[in-house]
mmCIF file of C-alpha atoms in Angstrom:
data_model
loop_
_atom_site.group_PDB
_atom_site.id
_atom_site.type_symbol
_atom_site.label_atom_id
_atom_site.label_comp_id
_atom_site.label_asym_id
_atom_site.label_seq_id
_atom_site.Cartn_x
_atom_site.Cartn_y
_atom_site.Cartn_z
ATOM 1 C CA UNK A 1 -0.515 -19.548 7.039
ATOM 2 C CA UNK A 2 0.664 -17.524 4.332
ATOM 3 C CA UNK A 3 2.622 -20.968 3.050
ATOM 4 C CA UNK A 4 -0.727 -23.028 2.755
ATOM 5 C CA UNK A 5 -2.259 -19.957 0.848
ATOM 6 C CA UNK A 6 -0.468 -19.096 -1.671
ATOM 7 C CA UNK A 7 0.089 -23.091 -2.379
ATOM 8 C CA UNK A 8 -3.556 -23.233 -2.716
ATOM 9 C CA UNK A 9 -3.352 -20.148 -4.775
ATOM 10 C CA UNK A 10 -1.681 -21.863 -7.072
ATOM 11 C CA UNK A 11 -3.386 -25.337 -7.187
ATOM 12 C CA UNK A 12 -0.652 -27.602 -5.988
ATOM 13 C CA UNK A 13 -1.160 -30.660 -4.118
ATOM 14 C CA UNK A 14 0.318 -30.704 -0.307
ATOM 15 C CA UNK A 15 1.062 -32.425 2.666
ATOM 16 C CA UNK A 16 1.602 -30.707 5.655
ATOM 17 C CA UNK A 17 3.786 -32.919 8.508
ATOM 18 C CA UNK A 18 5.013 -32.463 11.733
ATOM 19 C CA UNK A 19 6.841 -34.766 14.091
ATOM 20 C CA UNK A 20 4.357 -34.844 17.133
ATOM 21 C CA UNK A 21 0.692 -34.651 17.502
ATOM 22 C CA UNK A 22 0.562 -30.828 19.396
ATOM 23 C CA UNK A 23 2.132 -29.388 16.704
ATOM 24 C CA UNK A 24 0.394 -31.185 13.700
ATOM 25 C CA UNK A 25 -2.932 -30.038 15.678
ATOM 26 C CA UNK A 26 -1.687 -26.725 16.139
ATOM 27 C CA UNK A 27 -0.946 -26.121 12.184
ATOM 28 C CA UNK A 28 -3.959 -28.185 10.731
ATOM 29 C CA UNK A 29 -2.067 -30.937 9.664
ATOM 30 C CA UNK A 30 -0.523 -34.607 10.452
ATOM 31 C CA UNK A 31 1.967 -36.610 12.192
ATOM 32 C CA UNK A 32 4.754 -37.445 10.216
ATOM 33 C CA UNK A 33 4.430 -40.926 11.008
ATOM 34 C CA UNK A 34 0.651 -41.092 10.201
ATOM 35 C CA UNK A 35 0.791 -39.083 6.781
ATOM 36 C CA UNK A 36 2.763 -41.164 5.427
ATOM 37 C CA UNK A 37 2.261 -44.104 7.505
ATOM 38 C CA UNK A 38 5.185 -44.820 9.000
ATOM 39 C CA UNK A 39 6.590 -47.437 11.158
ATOM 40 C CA UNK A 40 9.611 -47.728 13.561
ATOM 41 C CA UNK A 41 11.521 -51.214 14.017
ATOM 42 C CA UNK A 42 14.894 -51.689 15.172
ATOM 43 C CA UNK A 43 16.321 -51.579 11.758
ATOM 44 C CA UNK A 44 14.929 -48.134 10.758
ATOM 45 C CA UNK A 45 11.929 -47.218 9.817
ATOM 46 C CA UNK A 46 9.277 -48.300 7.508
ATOM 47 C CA UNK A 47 5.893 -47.136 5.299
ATOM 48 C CA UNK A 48 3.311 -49.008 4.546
ATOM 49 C CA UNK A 49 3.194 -47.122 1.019
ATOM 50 C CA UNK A 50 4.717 -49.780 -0.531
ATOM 51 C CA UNK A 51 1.996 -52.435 0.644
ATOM 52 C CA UNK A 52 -1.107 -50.356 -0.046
ATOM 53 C CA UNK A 53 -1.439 -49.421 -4.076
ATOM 54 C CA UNK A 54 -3.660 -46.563 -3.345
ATOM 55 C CA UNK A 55 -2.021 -44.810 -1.048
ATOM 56 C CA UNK A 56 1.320 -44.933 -3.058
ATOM 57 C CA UNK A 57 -0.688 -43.343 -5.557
ATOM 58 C CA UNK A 58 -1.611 -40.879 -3.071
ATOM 59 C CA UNK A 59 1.699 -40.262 -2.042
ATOM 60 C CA UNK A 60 2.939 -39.529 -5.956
ATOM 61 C CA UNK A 61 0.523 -37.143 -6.488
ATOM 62 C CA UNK A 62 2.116 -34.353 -3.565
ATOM 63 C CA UNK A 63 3.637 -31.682 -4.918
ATOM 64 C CA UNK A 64 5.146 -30.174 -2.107
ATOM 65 C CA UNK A 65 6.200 -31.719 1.200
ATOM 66 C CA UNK A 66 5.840 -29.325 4.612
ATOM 67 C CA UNK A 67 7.410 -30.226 7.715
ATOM 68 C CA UNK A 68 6.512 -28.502 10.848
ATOM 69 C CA UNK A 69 9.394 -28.362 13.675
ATOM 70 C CA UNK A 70 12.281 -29.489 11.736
ATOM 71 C CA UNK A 71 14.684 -29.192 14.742
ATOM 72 C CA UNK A 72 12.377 -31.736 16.069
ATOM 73 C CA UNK A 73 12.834 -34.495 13.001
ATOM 74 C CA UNK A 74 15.961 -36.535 13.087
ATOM 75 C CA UNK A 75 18.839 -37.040 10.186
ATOM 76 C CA UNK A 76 17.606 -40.778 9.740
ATOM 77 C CA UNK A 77 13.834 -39.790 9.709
ATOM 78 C CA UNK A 78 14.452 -36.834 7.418
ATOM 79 C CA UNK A 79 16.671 -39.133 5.071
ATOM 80 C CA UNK A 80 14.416 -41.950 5.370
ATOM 81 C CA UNK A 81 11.394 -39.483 3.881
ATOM 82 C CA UNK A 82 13.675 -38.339 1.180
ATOM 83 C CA UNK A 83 14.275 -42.241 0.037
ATOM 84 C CA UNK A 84 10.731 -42.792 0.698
ATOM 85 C CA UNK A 85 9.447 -40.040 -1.817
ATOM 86 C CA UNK A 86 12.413 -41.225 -4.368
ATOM 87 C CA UNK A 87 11.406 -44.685 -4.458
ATOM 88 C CA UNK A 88 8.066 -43.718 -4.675
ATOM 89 C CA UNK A 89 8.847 -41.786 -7.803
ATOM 90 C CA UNK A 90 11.845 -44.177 -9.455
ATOM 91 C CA UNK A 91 14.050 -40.940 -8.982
ATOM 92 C CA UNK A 92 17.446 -40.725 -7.385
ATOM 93 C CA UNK A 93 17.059 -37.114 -6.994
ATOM 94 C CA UNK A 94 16.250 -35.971 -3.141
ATOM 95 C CA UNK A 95 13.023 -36.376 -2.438
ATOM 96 C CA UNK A 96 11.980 -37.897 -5.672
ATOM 97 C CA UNK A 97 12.175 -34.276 -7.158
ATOM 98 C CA UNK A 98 8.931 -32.491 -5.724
ATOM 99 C CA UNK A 99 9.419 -29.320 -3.541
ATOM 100 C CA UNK A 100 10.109 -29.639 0.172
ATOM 101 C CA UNK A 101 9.494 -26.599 2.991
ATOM 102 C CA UNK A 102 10.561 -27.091 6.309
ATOM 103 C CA UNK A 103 9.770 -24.953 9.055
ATOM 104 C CA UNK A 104 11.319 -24.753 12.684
ATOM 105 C CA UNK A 105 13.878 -23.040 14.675
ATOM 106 C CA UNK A 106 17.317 -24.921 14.294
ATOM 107 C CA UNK A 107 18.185 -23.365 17.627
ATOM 108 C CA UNK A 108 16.095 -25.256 19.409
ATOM 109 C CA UNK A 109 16.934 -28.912 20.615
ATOM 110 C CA UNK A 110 17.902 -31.332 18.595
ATOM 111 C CA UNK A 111 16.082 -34.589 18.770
ATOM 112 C CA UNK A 112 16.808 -37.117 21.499
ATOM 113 C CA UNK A 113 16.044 -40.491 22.487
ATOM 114 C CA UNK A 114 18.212 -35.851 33.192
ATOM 115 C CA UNK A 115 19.261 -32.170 41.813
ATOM 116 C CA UNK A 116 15.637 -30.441 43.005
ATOM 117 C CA UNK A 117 15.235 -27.284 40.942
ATOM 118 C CA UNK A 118 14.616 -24.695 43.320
ATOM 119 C CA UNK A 119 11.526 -22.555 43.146
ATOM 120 C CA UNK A 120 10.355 -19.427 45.355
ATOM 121 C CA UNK A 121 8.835 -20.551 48.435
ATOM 122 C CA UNK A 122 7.111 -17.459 48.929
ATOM 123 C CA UNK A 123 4.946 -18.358 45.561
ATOM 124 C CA UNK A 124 1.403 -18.664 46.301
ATOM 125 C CA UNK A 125 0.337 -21.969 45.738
ATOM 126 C CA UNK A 126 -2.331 -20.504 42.687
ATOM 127 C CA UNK A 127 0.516 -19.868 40.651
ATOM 128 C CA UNK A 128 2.648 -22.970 41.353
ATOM 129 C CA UNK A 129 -0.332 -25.773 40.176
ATOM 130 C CA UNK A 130 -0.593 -23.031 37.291
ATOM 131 C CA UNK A 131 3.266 -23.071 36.561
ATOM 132 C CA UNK A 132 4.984 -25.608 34.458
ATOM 133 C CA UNK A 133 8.800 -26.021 36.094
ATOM 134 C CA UNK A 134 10.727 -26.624 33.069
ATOM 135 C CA UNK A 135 14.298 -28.645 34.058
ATOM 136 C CA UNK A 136 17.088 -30.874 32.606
ATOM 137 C CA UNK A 137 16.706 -34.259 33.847
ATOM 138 C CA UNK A 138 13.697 -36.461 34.719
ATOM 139 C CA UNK A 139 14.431 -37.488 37.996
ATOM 140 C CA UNK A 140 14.158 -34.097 38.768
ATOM 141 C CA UNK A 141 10.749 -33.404 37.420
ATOM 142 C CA UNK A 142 9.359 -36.673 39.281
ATOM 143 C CA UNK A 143 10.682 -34.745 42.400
ATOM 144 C CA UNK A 144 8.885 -31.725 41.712
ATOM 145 C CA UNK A 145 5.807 -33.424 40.421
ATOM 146 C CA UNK A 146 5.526 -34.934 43.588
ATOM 147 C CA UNK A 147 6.113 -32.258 45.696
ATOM 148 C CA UNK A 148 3.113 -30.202 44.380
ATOM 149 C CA UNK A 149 1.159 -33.216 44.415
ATOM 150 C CA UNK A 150 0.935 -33.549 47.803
ATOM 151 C CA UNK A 151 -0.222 -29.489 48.088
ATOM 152 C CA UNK A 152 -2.958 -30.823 46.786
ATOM 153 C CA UNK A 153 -6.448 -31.345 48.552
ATOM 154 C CA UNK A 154 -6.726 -35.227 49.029
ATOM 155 C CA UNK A 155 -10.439 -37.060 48.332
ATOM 156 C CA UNK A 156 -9.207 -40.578 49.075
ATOM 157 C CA UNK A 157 -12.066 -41.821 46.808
ATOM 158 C CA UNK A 158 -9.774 -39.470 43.631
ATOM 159 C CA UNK A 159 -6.388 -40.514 44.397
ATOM 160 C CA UNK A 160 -4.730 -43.056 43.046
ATOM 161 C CA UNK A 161 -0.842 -44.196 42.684
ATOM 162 C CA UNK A 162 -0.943 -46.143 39.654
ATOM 163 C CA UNK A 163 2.280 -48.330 38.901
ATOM 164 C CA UNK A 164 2.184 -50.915 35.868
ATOM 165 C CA UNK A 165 1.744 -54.251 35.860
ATOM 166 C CA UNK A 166 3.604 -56.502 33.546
ATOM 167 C CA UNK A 167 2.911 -60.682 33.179
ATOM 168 C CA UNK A 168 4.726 -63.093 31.284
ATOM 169 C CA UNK A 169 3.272 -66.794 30.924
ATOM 170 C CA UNK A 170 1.795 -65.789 34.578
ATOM 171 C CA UNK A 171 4.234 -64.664 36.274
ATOM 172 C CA UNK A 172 4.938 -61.213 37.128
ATOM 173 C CA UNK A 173 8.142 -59.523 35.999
ATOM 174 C CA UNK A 174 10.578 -58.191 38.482
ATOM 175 C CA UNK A 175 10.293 -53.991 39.279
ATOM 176 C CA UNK A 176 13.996 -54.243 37.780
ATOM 177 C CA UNK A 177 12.898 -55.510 34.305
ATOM 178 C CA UNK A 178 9.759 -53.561 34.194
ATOM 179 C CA UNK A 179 12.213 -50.503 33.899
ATOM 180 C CA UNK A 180 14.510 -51.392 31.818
ATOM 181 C CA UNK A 181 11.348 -52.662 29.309
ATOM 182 C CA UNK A 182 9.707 -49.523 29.687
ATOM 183 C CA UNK A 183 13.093 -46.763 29.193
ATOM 184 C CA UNK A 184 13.555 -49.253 25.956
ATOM 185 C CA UNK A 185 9.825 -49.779 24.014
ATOM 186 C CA UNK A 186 7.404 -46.769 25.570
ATOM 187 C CA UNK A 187 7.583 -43.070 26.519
ATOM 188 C CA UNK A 188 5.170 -44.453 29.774
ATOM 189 C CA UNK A 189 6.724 -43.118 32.980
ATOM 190 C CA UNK A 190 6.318 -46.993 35.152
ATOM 191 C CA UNK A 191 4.646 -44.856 37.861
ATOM 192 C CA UNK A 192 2.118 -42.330 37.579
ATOM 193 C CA UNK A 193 0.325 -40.182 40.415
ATOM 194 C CA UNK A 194 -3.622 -39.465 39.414
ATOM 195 C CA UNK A 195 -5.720 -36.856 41.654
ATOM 196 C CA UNK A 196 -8.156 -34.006 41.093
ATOM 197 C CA UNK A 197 -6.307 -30.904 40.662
ATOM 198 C CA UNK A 198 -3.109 -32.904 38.827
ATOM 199 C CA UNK A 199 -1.520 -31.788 35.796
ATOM 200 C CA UNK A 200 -0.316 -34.630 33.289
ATOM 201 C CA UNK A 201 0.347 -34.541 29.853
ATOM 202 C CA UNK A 202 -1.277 -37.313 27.709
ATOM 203 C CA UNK A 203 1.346 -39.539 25.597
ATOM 204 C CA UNK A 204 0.088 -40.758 22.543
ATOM 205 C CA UNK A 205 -2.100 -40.298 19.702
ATOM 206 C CA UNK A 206 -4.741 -42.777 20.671
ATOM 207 C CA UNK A 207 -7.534 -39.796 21.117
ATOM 208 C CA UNK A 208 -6.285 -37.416 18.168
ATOM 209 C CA UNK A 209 -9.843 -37.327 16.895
ATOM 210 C CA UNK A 210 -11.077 -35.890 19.885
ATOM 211 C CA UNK A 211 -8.857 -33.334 20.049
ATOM 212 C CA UNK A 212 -6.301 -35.438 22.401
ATOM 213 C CA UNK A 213 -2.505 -35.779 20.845
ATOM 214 C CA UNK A 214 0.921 -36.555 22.220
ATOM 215 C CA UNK A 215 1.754 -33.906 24.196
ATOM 216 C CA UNK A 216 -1.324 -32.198 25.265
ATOM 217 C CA UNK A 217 -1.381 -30.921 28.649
ATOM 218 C CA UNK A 218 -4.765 -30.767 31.525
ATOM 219 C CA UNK A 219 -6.021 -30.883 34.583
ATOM 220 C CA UNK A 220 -7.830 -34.404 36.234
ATOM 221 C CA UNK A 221 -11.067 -32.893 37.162
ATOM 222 C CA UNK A 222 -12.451 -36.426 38.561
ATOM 223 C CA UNK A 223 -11.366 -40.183 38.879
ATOM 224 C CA UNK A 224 -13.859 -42.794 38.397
ATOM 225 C CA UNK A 225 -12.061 -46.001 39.549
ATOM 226 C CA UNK A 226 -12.986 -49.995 38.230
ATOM 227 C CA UNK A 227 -12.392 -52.479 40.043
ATOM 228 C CA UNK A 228 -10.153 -55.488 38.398
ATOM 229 C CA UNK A 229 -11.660 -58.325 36.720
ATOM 230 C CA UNK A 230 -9.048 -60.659 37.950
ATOM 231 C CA UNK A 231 -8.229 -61.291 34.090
ATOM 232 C CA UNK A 232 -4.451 -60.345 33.383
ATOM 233 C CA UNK A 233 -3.396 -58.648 30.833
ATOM 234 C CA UNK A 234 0.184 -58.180 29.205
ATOM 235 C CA UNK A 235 0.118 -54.366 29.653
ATOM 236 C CA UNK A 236 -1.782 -51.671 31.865
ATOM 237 C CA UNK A 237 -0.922 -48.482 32.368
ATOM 238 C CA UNK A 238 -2.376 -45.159 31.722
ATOM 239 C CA UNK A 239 -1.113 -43.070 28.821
ATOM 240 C CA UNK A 240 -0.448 -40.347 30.843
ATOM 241 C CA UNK A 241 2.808 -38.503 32.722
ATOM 242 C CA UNK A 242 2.516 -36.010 35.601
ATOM 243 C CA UNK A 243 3.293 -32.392 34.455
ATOM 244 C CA UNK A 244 3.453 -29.700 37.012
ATOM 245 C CA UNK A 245 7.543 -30.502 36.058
ATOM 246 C CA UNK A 246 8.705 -31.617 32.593
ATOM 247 C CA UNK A 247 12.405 -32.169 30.619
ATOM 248 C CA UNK A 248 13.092 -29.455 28.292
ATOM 249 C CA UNK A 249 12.807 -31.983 25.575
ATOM 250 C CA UNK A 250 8.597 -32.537 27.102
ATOM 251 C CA UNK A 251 8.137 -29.075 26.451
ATOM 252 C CA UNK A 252 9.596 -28.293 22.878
ATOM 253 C CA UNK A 253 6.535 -27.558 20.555
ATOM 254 C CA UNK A 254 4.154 -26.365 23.844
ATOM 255 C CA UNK A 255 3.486 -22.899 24.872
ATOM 256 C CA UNK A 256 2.620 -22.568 28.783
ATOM 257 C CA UNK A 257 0.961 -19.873 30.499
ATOM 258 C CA UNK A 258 3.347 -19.496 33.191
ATOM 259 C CA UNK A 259 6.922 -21.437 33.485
ATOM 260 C CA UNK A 260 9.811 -21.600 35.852
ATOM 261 C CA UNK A 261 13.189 -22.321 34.916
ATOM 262 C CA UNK A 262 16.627 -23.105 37.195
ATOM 263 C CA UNK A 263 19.354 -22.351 33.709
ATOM 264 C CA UNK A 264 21.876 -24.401 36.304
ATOM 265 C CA UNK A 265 19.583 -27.574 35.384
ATOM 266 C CA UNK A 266 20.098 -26.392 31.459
ATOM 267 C CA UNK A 267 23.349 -28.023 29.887
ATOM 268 C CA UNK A 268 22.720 -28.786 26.136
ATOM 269 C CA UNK A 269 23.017 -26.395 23.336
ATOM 270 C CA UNK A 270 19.561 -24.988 22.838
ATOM 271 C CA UNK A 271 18.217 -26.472 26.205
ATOM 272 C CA UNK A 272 17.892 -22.836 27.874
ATOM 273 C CA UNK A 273 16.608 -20.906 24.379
ATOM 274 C CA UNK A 274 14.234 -23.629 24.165
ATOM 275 C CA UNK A 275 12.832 -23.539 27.461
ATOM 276 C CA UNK A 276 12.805 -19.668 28.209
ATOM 277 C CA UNK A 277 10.611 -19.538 24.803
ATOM 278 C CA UNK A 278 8.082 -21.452 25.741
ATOM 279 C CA UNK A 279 6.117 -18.947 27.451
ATOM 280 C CA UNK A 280 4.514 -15.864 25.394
ATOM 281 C CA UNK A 281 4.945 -13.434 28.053
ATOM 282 C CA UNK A 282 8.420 -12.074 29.827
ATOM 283 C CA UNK A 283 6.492 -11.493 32.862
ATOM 284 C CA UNK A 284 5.376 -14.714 33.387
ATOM 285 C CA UNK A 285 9.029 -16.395 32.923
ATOM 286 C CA UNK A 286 10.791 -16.921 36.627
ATOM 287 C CA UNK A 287 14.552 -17.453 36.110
ATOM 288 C CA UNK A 288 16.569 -18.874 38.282
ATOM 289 C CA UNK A 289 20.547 -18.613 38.455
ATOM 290 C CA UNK A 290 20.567 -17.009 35.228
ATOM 291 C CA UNK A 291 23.994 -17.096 33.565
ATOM 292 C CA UNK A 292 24.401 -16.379 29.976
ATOM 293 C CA UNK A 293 26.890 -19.462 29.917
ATOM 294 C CA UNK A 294 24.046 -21.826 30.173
ATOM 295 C CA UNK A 295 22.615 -20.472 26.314
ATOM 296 C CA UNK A 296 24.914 -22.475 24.140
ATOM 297 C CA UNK A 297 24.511 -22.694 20.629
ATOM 298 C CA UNK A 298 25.474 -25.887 18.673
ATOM 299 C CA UNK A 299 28.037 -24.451 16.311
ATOM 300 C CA UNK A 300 26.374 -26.358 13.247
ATOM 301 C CA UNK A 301 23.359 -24.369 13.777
ATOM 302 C CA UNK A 302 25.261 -21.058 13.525
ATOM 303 C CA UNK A 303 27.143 -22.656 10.526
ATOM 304 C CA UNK A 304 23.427 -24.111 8.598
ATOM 305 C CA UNK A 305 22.030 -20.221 9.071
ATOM 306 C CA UNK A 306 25.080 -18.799 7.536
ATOM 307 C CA UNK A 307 24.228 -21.188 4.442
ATOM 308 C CA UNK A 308 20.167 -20.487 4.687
ATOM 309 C CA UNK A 309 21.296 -16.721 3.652
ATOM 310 C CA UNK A 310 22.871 -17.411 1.109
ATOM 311 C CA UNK A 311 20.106 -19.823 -0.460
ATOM 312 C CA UNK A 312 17.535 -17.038 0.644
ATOM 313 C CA UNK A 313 18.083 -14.644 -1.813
ATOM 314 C CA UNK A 314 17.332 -17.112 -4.357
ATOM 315 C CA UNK A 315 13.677 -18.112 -6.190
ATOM 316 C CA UNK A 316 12.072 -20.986 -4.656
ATOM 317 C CA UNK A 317 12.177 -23.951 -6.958
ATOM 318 C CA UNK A 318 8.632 -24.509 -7.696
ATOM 319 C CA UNK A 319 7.796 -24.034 -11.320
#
């Protein structure tokens, strides 16, 4: 990264960010949210910088803030760093003063908090467990994930149809609540389908030092199943989300071999540029019902470039 060099180069202190775990991986750096220790409660967010001396120390010694995938980061995160680094410093200047590079493609989706798509039925089934279907809404993708699941050899000894269990003061919550709990306080799909051969993408940082992060995408190569204790506990379910099919939004950050798109399934600005990119190679991008309707462009995006010009013919403001 030319960036990281020539900061080097010049002996300033960093830290390099990025809002999810793939990407942070992918650049050599960390989660927003880990860097500087962030946590999420219903009021906002907040860091534990301001309960831990030494890492506020820490924190007042960067020079220059990076963030990876800005489309990704959200107004109240973004603002909430910039109060963070100005409290940090006594300073009611942006970002307490120091220099901050962000990096991203504003024409991409914007962060979020979604009808089978149609695929060729003469594909051979090689390329479909190797192609990531890429559509608008999630009860789509549970359709598709399904229907490729069951192309799949069956070893009734590696299957397993894993829904989660909730208990409160022993008793078991309702299906009804379960959902409702789940769409509100986890990214955990309530059901998940586990067999050799599946594609799922794991859904939280729990592994990053082995390489795992939020995000990541493989194969189940084997199932090794336990039998229950009988002890209960509050929450079981696997960190983990079938992806032979993902949301638009699931894919942002990722690069896939081979993808399949249906553009009618696209409606959000950015939603089809984001998809169609996220394969390296035109030939391995199906299309289907393409219509250059479905690439909308959120007019503030066309309006922030038109200002980025202007600022780019101007020094960077690091002394």
């Amino acid at each position: 990264m030319l960036i990281i060099d020539w900061i080097k180069s010049q002996n300033k202190t960093y830290l390099l960010t990025a809002p999810t775990g793939v990407v942070a991986q992918n650049v050599g750096g960390s989660t927003i949210h880990s860097a500087l220790r962030l946590m999420q409660s219903g009021s906002g967010y907040q860091s534990l910088a301001f309960y831990d001396l030494e890492f506020k120390k820490k924190l007042q010694t960067i020079e220059i803030l990076i963030i990876e995938e800005i489309s990704m980061v959200s107004a109240t995160l973004f603002n909430f760093i910039s109060n963070l680094f100005a409290r940090i410093h006594n300073s009611d200047i942006a970002f307490g003063g120091i220099s901050v590079i962000v990096v991203g493609d504003l024409a991409q989706l914007s962060p979020v908090r979604e009808k089978a798509a149609n695929y060729n039925n003469n594909q051979s089934s090689d390329t479909l467990l190797t192609t990531t279907h890429i559509v608008g809404y999630c009860e789509t993708a549970t359709q598709i994930n399904n229907t490729i699941c069951n192309i799949l050899p069956i070893n009734n000894n590696k299957y397993l149809i894993f829904e989660s269990i909730d208990f409160l003061e022993g008793k078991r919550i309702l299906p009804e609540s379960i959902q409702t709990e789940f769409k509100l306080k986890t990214n955990m799909p309530p059901i998940v389908r586990l067999q050799q051969g599946a594609c799922v993408m794991y859904l939280n940082n729990s592994l990053s030092e082995d390489g795992i992060c939020n995000g990541i995408i493989g194969v189940i190569t084997d199932l090794n199943k336990q039998h229950p204790s009988g002890q209960h506990a509050s929450r079981t379910q696997f960190p983990l989300q079938n992806s032979f099919s993902l949301t638009v939004h699931k894919t942002q950050s990722l690069t896939l071999p081979n993808t399949s798109l249906d553009l009618s399934q696209l409606f959000a600005p950015g939603h089809a540029y984001t998809a169609i990119s996220r394969c390296s190679k035109w030939e391995n991008i199906q299309i289907i019902n393409l219509d250059r309707d479905s690439f909308k462009v959120d007019p503030k995006v066309i309006k922030e470039y038109s200002q980025l010009k202007q600022i780019a013919s101007q020094p960077l403001p690091i002394s």
